[in-house]
Short mmCIF file of C-alpha atoms in Angstrom, two decimals:
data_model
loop_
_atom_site.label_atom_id
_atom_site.label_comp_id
_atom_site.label_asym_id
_atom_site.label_seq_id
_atom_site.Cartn_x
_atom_site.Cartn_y
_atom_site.Cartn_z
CA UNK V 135 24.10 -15.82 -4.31
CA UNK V 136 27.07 -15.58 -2.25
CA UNK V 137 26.95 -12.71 0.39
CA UNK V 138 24.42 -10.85 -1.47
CA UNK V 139 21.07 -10.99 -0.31
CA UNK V 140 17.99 -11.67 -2.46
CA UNK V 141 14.44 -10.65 -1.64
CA UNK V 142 11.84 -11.39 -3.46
CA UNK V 143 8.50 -9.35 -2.76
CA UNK V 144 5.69 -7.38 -4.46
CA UNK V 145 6.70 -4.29 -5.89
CA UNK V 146 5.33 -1.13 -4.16
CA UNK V 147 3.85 1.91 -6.49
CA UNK V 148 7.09 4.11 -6.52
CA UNK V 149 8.96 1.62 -8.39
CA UNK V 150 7.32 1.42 -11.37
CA UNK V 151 10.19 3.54 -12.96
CA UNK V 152 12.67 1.04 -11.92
CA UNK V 153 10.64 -2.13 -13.35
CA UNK V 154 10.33 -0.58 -16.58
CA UNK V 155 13.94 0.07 -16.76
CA UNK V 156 15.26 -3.47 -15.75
CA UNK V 157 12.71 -5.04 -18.32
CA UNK V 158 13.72 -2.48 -20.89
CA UNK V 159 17.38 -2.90 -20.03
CA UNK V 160 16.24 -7.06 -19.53
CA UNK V 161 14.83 -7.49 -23.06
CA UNK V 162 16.61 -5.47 -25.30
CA UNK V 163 19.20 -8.25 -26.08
CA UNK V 164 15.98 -8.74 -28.55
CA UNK V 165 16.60 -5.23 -30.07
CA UNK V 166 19.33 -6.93 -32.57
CA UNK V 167 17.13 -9.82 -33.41
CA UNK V 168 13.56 -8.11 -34.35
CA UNK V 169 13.10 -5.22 -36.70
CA UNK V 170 13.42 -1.67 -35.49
CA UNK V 171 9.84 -1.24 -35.46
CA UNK V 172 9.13 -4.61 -33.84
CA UNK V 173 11.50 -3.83 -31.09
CA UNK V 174 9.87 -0.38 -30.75
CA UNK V 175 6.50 -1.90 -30.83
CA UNK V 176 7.56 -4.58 -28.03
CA UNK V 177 9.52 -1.59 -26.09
CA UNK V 178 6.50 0.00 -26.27
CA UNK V 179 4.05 -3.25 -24.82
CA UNK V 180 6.77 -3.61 -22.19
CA UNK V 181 6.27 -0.09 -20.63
CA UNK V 182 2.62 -0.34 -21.40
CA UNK V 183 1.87 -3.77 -19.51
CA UNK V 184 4.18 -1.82 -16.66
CA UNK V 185 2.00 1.22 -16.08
CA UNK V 186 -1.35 -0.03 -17.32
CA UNK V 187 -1.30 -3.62 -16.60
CA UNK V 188 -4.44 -5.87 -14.92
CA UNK V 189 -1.99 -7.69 -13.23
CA UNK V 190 -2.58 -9.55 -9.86
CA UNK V 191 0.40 -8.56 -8.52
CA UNK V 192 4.00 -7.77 -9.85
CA UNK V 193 6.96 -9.01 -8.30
CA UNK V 194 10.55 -7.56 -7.44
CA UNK V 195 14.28 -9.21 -7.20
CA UNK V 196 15.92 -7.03 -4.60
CA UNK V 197 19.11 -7.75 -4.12
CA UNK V 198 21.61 -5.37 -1.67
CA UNK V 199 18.59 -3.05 -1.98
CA UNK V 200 18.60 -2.86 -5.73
CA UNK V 201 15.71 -3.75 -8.18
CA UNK V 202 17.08 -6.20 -10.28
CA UNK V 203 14.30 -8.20 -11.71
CA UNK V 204 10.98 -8.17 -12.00
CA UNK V 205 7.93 -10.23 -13.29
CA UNK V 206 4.07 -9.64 -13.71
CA UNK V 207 1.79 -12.30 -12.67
CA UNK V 208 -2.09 -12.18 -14.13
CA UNK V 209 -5.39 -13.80 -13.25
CA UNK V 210 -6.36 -14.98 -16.88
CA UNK V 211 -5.13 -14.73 -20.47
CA UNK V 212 -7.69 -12.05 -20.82
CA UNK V 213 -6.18 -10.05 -18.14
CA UNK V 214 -2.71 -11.08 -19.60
CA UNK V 215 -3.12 -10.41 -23.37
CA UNK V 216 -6.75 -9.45 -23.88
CA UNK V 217 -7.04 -12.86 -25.56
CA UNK V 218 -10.32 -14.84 -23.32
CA UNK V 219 -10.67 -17.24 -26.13
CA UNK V 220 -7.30 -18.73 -24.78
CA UNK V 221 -9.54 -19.79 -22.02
CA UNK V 222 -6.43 -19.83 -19.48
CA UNK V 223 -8.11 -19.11 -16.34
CA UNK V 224 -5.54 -19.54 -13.79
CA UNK V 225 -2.39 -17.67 -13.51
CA UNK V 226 -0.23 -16.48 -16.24
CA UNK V 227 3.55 -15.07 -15.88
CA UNK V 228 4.37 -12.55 -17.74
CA UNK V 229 7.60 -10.07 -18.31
CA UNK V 230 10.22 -11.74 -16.43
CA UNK V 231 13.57 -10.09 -16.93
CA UNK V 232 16.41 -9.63 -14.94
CA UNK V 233 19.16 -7.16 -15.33
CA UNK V 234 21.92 -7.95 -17.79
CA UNK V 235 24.57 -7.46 -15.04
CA UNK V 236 22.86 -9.40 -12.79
CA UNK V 237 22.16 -12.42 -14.88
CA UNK V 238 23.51 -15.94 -13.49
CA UNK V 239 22.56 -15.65 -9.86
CA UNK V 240 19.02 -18.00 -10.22
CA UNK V 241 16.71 -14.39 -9.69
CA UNK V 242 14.55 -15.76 -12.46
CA UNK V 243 14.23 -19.03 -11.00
CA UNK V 244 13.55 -17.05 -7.70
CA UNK V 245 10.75 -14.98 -9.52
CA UNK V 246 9.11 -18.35 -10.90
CA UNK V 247 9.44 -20.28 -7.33
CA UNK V 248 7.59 -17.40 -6.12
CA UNK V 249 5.28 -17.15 -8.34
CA UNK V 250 4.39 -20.68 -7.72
CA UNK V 251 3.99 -20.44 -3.83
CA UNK V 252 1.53 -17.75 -4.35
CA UNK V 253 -0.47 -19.54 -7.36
CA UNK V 254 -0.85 -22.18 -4.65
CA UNK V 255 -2.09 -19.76 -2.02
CA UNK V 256 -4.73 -18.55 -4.57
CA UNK V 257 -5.92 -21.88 -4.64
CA UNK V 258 -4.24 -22.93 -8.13
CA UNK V 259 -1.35 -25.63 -8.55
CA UNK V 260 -1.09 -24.27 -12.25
CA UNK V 261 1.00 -21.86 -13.66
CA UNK V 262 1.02 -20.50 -17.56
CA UNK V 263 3.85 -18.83 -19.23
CA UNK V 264 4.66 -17.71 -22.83
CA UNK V 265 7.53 -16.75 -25.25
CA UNK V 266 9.59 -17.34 -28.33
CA UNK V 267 12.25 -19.06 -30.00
CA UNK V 268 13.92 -15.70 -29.57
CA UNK V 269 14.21 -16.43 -26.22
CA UNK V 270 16.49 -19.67 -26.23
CA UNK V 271 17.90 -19.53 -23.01
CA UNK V 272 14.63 -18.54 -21.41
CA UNK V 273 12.73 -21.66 -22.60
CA UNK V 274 15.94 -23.94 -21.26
CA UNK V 275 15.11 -22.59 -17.81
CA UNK V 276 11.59 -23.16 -17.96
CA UNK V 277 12.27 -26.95 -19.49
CA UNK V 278 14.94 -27.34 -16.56
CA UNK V 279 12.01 -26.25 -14.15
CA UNK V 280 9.53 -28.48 -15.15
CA UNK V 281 7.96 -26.59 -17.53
CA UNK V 282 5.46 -28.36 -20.58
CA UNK V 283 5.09 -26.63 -24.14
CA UNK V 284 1.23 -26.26 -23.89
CA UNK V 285 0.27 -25.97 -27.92
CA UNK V 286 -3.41 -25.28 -27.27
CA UNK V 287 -2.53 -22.13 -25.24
CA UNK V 288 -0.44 -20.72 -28.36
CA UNK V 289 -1.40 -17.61 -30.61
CA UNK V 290 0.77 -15.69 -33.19
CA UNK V 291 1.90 -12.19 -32.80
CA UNK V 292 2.42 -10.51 -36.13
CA UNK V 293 4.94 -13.21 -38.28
CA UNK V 294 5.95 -14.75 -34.35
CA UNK V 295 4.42 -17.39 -32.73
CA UNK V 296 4.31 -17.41 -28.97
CA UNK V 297 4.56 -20.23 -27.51
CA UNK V 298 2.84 -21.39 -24.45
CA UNK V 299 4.22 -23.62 -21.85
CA UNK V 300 2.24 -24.97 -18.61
CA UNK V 301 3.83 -26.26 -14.97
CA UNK V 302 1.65 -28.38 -12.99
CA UNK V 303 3.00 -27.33 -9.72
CA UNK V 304 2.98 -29.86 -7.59
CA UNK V 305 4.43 -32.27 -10.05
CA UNK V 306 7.50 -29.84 -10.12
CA UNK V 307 10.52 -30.09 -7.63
CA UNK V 308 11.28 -26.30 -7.51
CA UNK V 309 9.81 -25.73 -4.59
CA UNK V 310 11.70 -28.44 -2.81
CA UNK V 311 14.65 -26.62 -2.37
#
């Protein structure tokens, strides 16, 4: 990160205005790929899971005190999607996106080591995630990480399947370093 400093933390109430907008501003790369009304309709889940989400907690990228990435982290699948049948009972990433100018400097690799630590301190040395082939780069950063496509955790979302991949924590390296 060179000389700029990155903090990663929980976000506090009065930014909830700033998360929306770097996930907005995060995922609407997408806005080209999916239909207008898809892309409304995820737009729309986006600032949804933002201001009425069951998360556990929601982390912040701070870096030279400006919000620059974000991620939600949830107790179940139910809490996650409203799907319990999924039977994921430990904790499930959700939303990470980091500003398109700020892309490059490992925040999303920050978010998930973070995430990780405090799965661990809840008692849990898994960690669930899920996305799309949409999301090519994403899913090469999970792999890289350590991640496993976990088929039994996967659903469809209208014509899109969302795939589901798992990270057995402590057979994983990231927090090594």
């Amino acid at each position: 990160m060179s000389s700029k400093r990155l903090i990663i933390r929980e976000s506090q109430p009065n930014e909830i205005d700033k998360i929306k907008k770097v996930l907005i501003d995060a995922y609407e790369q997408y806005a080209a790929i999916l239909s207008k009304e898809q892309w409304e309709n995820y737009k729309n889940s986006i600032i949804d899971a933002t201001d009425n989400s069951h998360t556990k907690t929601k982390l912040v990228a701070i870096v030279d005190n400006v919000l620059l990435g974000a991620c939600f982290i949830y107790d179940s699948a139910e809490k996650a999607y409203g799907k319990p049948e999924l039977e994921i009972n430990y904790p499930i990433i959700r939303l990470i996106g980091v500003s398109p100018k700020a892309r490059g400097l490992g925040i999303a690799t920050e978010l998930i080591k973070a995430s990780c630590n405090l799965s661990l301190e809840w008692g849990t040395d898994r960690i669930v995630l899920h996305t799309s082939d949409m999301m090519e780069s994403a899913i090469k950063l999970y792999e890289k990480i350590g991640f496993k496509r976990a088929k039994q955790y996967e659903f469809m979302n209208g014509n899109i399947l969302v795939k589901s991949y798992e990270l057995n924590i402590k057979d994983t390296a990231i927090l090594a370093n």
